[in-house]
Coordinates of C-alpha atoms and ligand atoms in Angstrom, one line a residue:
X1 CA 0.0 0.0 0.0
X2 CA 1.5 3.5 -0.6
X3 CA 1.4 5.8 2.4
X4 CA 2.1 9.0 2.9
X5 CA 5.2 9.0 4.6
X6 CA 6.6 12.0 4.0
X7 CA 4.8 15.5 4.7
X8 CA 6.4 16.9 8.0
X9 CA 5.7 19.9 7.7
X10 CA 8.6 22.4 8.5
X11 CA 11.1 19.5 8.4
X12 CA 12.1 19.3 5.2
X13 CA 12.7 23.2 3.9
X14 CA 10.7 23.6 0.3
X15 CA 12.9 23.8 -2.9
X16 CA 11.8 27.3 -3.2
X17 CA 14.3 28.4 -0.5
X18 CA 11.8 29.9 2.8
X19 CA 8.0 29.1 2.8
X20 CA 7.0 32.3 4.4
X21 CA 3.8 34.0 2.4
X22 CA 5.7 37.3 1.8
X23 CA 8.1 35.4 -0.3
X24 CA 5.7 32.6 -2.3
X25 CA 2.5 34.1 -2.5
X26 CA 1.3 36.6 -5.0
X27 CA -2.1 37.8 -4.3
X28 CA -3.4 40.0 -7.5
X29 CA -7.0 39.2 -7.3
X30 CA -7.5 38.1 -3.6
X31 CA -5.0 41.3 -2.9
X32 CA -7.8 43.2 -0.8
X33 CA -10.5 40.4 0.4
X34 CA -9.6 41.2 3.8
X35 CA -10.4 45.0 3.6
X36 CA -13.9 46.2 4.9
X37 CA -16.5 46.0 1.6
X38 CA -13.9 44.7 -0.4
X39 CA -16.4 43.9 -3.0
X40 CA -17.5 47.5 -3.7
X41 CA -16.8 49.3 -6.8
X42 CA -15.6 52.4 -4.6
X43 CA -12.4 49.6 -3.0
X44 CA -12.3 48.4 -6.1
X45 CA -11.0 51.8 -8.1
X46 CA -8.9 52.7 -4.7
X47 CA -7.2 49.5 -6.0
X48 CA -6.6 50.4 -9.6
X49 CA -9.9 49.2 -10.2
X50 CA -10.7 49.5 -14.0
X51 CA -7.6 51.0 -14.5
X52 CA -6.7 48.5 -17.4
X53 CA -9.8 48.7 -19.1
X54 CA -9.0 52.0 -19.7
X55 CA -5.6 51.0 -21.0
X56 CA -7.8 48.4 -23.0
X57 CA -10.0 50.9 -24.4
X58 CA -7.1 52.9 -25.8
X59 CA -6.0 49.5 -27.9
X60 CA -7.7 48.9 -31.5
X61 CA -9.3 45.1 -30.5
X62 CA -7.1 42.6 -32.5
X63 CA -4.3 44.4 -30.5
X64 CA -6.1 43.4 -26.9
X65 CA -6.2 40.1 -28.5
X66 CA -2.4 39.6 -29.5
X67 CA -1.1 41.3 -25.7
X68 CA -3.8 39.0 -23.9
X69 CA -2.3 36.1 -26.3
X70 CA 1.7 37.4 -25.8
X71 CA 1.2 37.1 -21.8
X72 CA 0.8 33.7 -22.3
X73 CA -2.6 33.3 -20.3
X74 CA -4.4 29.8 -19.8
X75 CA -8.1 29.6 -19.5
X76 CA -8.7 28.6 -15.3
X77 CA -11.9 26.4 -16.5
X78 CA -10.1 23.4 -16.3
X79 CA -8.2 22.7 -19.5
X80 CA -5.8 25.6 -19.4
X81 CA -6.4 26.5 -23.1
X82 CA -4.5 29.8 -24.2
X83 CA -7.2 32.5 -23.4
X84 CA -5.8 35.0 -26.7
X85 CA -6.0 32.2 -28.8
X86 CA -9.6 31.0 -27.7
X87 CA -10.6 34.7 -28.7
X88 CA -8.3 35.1 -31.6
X89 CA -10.9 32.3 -33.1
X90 CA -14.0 34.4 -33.0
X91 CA -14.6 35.5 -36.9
X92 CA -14.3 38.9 -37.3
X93 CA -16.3 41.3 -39.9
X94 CA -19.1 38.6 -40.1
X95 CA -22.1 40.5 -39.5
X96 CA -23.6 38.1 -36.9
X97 CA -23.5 39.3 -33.2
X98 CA -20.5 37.9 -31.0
X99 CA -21.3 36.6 -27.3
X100 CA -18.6 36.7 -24.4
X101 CA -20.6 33.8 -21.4
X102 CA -18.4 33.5 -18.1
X103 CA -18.8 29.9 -17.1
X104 CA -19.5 30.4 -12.9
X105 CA -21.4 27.2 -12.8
X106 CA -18.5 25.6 -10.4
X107 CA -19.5 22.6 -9.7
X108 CA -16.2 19.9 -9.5
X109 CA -16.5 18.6 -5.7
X110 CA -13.1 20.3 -4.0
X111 CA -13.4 23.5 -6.3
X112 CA -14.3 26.7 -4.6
X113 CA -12.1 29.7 -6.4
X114 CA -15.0 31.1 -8.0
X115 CA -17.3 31.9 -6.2
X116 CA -15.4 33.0 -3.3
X117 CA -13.7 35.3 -5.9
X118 CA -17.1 37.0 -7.1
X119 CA -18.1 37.2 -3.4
X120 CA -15.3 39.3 -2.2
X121 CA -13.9 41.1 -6.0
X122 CA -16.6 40.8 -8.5
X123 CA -15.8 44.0 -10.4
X124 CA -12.2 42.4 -11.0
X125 CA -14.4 39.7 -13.4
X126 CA -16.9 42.8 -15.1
X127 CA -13.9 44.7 -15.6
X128 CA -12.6 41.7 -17.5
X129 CA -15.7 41.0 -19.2
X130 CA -15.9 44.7 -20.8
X131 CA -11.9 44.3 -21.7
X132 CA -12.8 40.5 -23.7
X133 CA -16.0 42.2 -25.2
X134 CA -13.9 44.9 -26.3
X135 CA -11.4 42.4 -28.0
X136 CA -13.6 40.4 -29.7
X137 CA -16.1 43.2 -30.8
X138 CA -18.9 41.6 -28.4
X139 CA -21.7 44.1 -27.3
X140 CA -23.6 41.1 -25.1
X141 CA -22.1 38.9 -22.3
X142 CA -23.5 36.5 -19.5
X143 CA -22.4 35.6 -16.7
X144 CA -23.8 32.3 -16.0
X145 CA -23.7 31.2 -12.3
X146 CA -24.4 28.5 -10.2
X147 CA -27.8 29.2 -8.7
X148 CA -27.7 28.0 -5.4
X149 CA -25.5 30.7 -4.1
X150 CA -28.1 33.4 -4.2
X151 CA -25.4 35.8 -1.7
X152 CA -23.1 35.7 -4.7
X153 CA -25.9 36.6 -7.2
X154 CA -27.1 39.0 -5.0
X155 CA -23.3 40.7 -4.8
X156 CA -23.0 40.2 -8.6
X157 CA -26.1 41.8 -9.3
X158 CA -25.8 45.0 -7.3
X159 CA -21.9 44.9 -8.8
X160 CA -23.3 44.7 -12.3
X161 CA -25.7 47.7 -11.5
X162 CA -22.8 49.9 -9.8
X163 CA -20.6 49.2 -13.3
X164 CA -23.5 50.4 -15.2
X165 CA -24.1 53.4 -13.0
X166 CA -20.4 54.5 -13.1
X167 CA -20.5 54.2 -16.7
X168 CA -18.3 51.2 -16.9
X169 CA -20.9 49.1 -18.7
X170 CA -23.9 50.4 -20.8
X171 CA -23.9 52.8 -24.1
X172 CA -20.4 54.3 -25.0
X173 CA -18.5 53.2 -22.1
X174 CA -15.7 55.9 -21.0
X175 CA -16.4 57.3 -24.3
X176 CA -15.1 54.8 -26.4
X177 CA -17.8 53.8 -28.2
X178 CA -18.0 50.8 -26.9
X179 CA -21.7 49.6 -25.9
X180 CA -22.2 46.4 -24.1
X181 CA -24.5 44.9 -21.8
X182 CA -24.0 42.2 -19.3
X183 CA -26.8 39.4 -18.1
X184 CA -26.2 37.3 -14.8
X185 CA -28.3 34.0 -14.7
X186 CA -28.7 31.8 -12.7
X187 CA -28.2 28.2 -13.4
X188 CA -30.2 25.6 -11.4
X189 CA -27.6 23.4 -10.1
X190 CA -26.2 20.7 -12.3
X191 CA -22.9 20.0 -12.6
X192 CA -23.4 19.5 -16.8
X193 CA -24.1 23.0 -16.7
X194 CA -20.6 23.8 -16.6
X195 CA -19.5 21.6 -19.6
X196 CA -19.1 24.7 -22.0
X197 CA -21.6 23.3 -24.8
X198 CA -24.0 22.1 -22.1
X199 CA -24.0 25.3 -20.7
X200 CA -25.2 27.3 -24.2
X201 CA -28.5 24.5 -24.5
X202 CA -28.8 25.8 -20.6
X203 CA -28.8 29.7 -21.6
X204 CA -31.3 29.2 -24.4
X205 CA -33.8 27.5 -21.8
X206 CA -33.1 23.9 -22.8
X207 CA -32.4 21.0 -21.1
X208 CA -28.3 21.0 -20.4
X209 CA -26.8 18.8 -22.5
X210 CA -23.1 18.8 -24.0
X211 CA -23.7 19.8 -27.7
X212 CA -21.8 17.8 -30.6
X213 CA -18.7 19.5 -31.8
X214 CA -17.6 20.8 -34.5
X215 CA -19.0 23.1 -34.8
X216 CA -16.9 24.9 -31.9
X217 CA -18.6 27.6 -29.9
X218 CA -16.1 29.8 -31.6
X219 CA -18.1 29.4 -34.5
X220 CA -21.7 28.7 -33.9
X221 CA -22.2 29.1 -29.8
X222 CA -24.9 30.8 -28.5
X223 CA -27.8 31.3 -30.3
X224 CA -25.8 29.7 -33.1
X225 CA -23.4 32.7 -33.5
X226 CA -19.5 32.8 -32.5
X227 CA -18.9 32.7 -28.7
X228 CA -16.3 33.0 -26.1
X229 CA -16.9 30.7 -23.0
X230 CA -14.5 31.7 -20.5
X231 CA -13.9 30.8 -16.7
X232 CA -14.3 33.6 -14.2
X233 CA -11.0 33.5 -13.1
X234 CA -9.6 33.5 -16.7
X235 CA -11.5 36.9 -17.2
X236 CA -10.7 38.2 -13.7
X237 CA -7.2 37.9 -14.0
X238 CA -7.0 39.9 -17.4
X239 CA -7.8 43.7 -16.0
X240 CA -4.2 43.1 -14.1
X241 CA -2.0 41.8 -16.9
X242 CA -3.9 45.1 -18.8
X243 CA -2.5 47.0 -16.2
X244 CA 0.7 46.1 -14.8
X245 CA 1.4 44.6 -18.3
X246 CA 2.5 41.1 -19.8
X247 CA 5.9 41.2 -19.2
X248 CA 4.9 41.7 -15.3
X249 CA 2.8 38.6 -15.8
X250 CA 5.9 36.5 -17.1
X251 CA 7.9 37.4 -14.6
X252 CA 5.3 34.8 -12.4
X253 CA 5.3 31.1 -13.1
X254 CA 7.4 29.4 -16.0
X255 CA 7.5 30.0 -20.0
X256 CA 4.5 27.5 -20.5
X257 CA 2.9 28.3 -17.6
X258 CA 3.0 32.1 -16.5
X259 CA 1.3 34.1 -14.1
X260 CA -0.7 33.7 -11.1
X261 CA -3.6 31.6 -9.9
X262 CA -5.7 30.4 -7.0
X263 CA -5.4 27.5 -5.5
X264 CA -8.0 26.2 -3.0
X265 CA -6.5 24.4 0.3
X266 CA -9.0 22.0 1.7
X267 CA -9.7 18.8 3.7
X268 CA -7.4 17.6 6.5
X269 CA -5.1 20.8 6.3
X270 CA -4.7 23.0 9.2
X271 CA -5.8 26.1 7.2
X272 CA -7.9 25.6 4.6
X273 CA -8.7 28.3 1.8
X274 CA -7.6 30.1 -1.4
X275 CA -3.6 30.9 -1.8
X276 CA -2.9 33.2 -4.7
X277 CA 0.7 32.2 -5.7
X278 CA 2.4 31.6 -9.4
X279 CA 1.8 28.7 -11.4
X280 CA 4.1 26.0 -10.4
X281 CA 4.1 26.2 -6.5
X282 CA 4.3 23.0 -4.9
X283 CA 1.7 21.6 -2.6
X284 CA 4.8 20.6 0.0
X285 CA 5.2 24.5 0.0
X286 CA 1.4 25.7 0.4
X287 CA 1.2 23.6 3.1
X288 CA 4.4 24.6 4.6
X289 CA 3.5 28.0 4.4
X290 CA -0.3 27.4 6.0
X291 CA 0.4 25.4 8.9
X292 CA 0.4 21.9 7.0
X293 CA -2.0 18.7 7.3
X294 CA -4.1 19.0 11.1
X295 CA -1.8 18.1 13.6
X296 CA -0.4 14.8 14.1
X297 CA -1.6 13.7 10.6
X298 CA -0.1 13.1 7.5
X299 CA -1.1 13.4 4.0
X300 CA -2.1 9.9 2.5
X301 CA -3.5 11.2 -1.1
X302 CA -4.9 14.2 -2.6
X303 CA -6.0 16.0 -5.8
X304 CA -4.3 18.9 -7.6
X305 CA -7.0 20.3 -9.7
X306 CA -10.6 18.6 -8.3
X307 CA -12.1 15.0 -8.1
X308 CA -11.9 15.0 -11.8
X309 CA -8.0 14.9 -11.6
X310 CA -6.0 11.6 -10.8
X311 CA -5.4 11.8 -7.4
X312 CA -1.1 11.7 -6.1
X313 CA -0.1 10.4 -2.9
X314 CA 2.7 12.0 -0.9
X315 CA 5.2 11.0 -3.4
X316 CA 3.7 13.9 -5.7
X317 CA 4.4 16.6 -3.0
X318 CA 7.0 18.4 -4.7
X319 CA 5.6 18.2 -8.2
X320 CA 5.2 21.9 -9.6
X321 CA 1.5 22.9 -9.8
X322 CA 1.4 24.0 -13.6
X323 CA 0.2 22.4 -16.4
X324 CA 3.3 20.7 -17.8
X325 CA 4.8 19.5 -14.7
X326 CA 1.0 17.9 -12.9
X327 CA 0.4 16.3 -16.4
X328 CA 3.9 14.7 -17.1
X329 CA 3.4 13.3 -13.1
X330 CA 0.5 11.3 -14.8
X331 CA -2.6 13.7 -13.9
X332 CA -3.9 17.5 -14.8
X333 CA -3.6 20.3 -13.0
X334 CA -7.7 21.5 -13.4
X335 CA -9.0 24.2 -11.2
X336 CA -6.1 23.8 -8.7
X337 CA -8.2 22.3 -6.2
X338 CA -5.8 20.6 -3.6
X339 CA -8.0 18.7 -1.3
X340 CA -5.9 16.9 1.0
X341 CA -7.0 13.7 2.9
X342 CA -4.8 11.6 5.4
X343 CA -4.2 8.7 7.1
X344 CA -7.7 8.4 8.8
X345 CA -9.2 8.6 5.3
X346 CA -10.5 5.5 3.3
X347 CA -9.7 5.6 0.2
X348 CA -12.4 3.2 -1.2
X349 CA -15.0 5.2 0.5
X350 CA -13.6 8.4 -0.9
X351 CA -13.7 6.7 -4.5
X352 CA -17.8 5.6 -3.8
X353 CA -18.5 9.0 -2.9
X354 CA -17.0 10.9 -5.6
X355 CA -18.4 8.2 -8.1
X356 CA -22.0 8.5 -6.5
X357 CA -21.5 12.4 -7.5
X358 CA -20.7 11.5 -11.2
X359 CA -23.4 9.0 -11.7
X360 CA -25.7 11.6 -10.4
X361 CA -24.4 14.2 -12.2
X362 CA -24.3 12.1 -15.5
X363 CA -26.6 13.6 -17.8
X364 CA -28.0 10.2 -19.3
X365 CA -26.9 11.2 -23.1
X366 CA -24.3 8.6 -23.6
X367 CA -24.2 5.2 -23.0
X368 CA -20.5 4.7 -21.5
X369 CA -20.9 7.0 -18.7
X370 CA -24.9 6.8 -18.3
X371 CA -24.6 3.1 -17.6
X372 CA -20.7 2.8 -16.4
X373 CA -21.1 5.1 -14.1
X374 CA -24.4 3.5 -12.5
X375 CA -22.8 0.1 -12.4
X376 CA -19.9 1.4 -11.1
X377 CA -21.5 2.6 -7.9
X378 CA -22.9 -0.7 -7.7
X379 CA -19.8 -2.2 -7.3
X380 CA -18.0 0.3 -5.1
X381 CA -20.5 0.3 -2.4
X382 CA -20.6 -3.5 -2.4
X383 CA -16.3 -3.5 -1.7
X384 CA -16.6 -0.9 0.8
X385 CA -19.4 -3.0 2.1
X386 CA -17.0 -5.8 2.3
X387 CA -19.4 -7.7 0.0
X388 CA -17.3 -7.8 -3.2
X389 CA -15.4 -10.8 -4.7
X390 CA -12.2 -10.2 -5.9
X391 CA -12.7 -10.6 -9.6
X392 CA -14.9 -6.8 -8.9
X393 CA -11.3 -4.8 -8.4
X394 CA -10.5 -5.8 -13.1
X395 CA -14.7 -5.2 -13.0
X396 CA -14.3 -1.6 -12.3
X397 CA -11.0 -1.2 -13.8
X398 CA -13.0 -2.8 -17.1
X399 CA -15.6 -0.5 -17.2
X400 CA -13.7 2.9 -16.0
X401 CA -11.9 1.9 -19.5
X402 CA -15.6 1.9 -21.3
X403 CA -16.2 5.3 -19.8
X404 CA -13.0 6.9 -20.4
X405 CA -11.9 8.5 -24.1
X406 CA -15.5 6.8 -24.7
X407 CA -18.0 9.5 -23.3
X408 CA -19.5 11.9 -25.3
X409 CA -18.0 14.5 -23.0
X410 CA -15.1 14.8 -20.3
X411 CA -17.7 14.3 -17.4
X412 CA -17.0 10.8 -18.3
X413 CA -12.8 10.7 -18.3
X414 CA -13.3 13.0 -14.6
X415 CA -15.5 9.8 -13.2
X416 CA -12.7 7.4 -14.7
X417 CA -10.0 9.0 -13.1
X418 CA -10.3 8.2 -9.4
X419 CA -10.8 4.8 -10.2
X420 CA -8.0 4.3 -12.5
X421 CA -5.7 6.4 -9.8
X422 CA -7.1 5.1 -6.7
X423 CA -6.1 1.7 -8.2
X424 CA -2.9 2.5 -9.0
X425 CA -1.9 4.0 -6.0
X426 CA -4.1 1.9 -3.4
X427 CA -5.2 -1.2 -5.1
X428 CA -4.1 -3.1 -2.0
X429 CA -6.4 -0.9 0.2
X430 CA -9.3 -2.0 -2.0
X431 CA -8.2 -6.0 -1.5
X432 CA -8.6 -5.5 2.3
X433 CA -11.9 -4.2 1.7
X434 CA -12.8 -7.6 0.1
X435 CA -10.3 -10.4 2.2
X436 CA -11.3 -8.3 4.9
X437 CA -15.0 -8.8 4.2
X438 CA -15.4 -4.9 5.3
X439 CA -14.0 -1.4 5.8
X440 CA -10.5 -1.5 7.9
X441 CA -11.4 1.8 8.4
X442 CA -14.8 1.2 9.8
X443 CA -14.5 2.1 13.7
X444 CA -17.2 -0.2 14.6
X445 CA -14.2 -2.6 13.5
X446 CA -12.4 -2.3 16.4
X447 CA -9.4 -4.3 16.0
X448 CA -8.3 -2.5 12.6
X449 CA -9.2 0.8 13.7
X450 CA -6.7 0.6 17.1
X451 CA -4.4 -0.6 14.9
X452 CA -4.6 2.1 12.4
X453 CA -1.0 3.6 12.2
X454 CA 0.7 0.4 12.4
X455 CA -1.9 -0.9 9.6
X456 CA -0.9 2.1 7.2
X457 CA 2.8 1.9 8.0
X458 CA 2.8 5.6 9.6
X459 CA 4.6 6.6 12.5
X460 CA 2.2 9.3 14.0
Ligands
LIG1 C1 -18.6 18.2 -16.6 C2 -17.9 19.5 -16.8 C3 -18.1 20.5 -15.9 C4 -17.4 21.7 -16.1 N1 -17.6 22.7 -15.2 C5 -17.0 23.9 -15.3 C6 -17.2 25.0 -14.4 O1 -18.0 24.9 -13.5 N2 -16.6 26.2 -14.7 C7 -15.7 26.3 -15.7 O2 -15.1 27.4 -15.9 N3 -15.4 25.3 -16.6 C8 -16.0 24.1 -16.4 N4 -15.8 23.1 -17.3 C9 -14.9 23.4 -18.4 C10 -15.6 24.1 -19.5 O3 -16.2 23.2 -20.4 C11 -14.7 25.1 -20.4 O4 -13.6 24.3 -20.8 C12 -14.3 26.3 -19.6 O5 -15.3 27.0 -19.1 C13 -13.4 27.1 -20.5 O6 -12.9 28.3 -19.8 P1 -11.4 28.6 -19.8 O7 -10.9 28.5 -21.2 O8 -11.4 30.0 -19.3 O9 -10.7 27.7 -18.9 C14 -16.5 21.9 -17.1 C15 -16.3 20.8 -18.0 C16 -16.9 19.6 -17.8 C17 -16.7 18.5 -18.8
LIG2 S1 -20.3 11.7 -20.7 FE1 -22.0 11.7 -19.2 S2 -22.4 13.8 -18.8 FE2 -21.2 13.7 -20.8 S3 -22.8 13.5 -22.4 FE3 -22.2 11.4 -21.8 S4 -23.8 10.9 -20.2 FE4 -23.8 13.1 -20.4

């Protein structure tokens, strides 16, 4: 079984040289969360608020394009797709309205940037917003957000009406000509919604289903003409590198991977939240720097970008969080989520639980990941119920491999991957389950559960 062995905290110094904050974190868009009504337009523009839209506004449009494109910035969505480049593929001079939609439908169990981002700084995203409409000649966005947090869409919405009020948003903004209007919706709670495609058939009023591609939003999105989808954070962080310029933005991060980002601390940490910090941090120094895993515990496996991602035991703790470095360690670096779980944590039960999410959240349209992911629930509940038989463990590992590169969207590859990690990483764990006939976690199973350390090898 692999165990984490290795986290102790302030034992082993990060490769970075000192984990204090000052030195490793780089809060741009969290900079002022703390202040008193951080979230106000009037905080806001004491913080050079708008300040690159009006830089913006002073570019012709293909330029915005090319500077967002030269500073090298990756959609936050998931996927880390070059944000210039997504907007470089709207067609220009073809007569047919163009549509900027900001995906807030977070959904991905373990993500939590957004909407803690629109709740304290939601004019750093409408700034954004009017700078990407400006670039690719857009006069109508949305903001599409998940519905359930009605004290974000309440923020959003009195946000939205301050921008238009100060002139920010509305007919001629600052005088540029520039008109533009921006809706917030509310979505209704499914995690399909934030599948790009699925979220357009949403915004029309239909049922949210991932659409078949080609054609690309780019070309025919919503209402069938050329869209942008874009994450919040993507648009958020674009007002800055307006501002303090791309070459500021470089100086963050690595040539692939530039700039700064959130990541989101959670589970069995001793301080969880959002750390702003550049692209290619290591999770060994986040937790160095927050306090570490709660005390007397050590990390046993964890995500770097969301349930979706392959999960990484302790061996992963100095991989750098950007997109080349998580990928070529065998998983994707996604929102940047980082829950942590340790020694107390099942992994088995973890898997169920994150499976039972996908199967409900599966939207029935495919085969593969309509059925798999039913059946696979089946078979999870009945190992951690210590009622599997051991042919079950190439069962699962059989039809994660019908789901995955086999789905009609990537909701199907993100309920393979903790099965196809989980495996590879804990496969032993799951054999106890079924020679075990139960959970060695299972407190009501005495024996195993006073014998907890010793059974996962760790010296607490
Ligand atoms: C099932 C599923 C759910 C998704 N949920 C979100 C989400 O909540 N927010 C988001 O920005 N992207 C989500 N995505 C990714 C979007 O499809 C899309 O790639 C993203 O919004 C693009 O923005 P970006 O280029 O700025 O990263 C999801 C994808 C899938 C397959
Ligand atoms: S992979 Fe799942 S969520 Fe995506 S289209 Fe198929 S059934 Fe729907």
């Amino acid at each position: 079984m692999t165990v984490a062995a290795d986290y102790g905290g302030a034992s082993r110094p990060p490769a970075g040289g000192e984990a204090s904050p000052e030195k490793l974190l780089t809060p741009v868009l969290s900079a002022f969360w703390d202040q008193p009504e951080s979230w106000t337009l009037e905080t806001y523009r004491r913080h050079e608020g708008y300040e690159g839209l009006r830089k913006a506004l002073a570019m012709p449009p293909d330029d915005v394009i090319a500077y967002v494109k030269d500073s090298g910035l990756r959609g936050r969505g998931g996927a880390g797709f070059p944000t210039g480049m997504k907007w470089q593929f709207i067609p220009q001079g073809d007569g047919k309205p163009h549509y900027l939609v900001v995906n807030a439908d977070e959904s991905e169990p373990g993500t939590c940037k957004d909407i803690p981002l629109l709740f304290a700084n939601p004019h750093a995203l409408i700034e954004g917003i009017v700078i990407a409409c400006h670039a690719i000649r857009s006069h109508h966005a949305f903001i599409y957000l998940r519905g359930e947090v009605v004290p974000v869409l309440r923020r959003l919405h009195e946000a939205v009406r301050e921008a238009y009020a100060a002139g920010f948003l509305g007919r001629n903004i600052l005088g540029s000509g520039l008109d533009l209007d921006v809706i917030v919706h509310a979505g209704a709670g499914a995690y399909i919604c934030g599948e790009e495609t699925a979220l357009l058939d949403s915004l029309e009023g239909r049922r949210g289903q991932p659409r078949l591609r080609p054609p690309f939003p780019a070309v025919a999105g919503l209402y069938a003409c050329p869209t942008v989808v874009n994450n919040v954070e993507s648009i958020a962080s674009v007002p800055a590198i307006l501002n303090r310029g791309k070459e500021w933005f470089r100086s963050m991060g690595s040539e692939k991977s530039p700039g700064f980002t959130l990541y989101s601390l959670s589970g069995h940490v001793a301080n969880p939240g959002q750390y702003e910090a550049p692209l290619g941090i290591t999770l060994r120094q986040l937790l160095d720097m927050s306090g570490g895993m709660r005390r007397g515990h050590r990390l046993k496996f964890w995500t770097p970008g969301g349930s979706s991602t392959p999960m990484f035991t302790a061996e992963h703790l100095d991989v750098p969080l950007d997109y080349e470095a998580v990928g070529a360690a065998g998983s994707m670096l996604g929102t940047k989520a980082l829950q942590c779980f340790d020694e107390t944590t099942c992994v088995v039960r973890a898997v169920t639980r994150w499976t039972e999410f996908y199967a409900h959240e599966s939207c029935g349209k495919c085969t593969p990941c309509r059925e798999g992911t039913y059946w696979l629930v089946q078979l999870l509940r009945d190992i951690e119920a210590g009622e599997a038989v051991p042919g079950d463990l190439d069962k699962i590992a059989d039809i994660a491999d019908n789901i995955n590169g086999k789905s009609f969207c990537a909701l199907g590859d993100g309920a393979a991957s903790p099965i196809f990690s989980s495996l590879k990483y804990f496969r032993d764990e799951y054999e106890e389950h079924i020679t075990g006939r139960g959970c060695p976690f299972d407190p009501a199973r005495s024996t195993l559960w006073a014998d907890n350390d010793a059974h996962l090898g760790v010296n607490a």
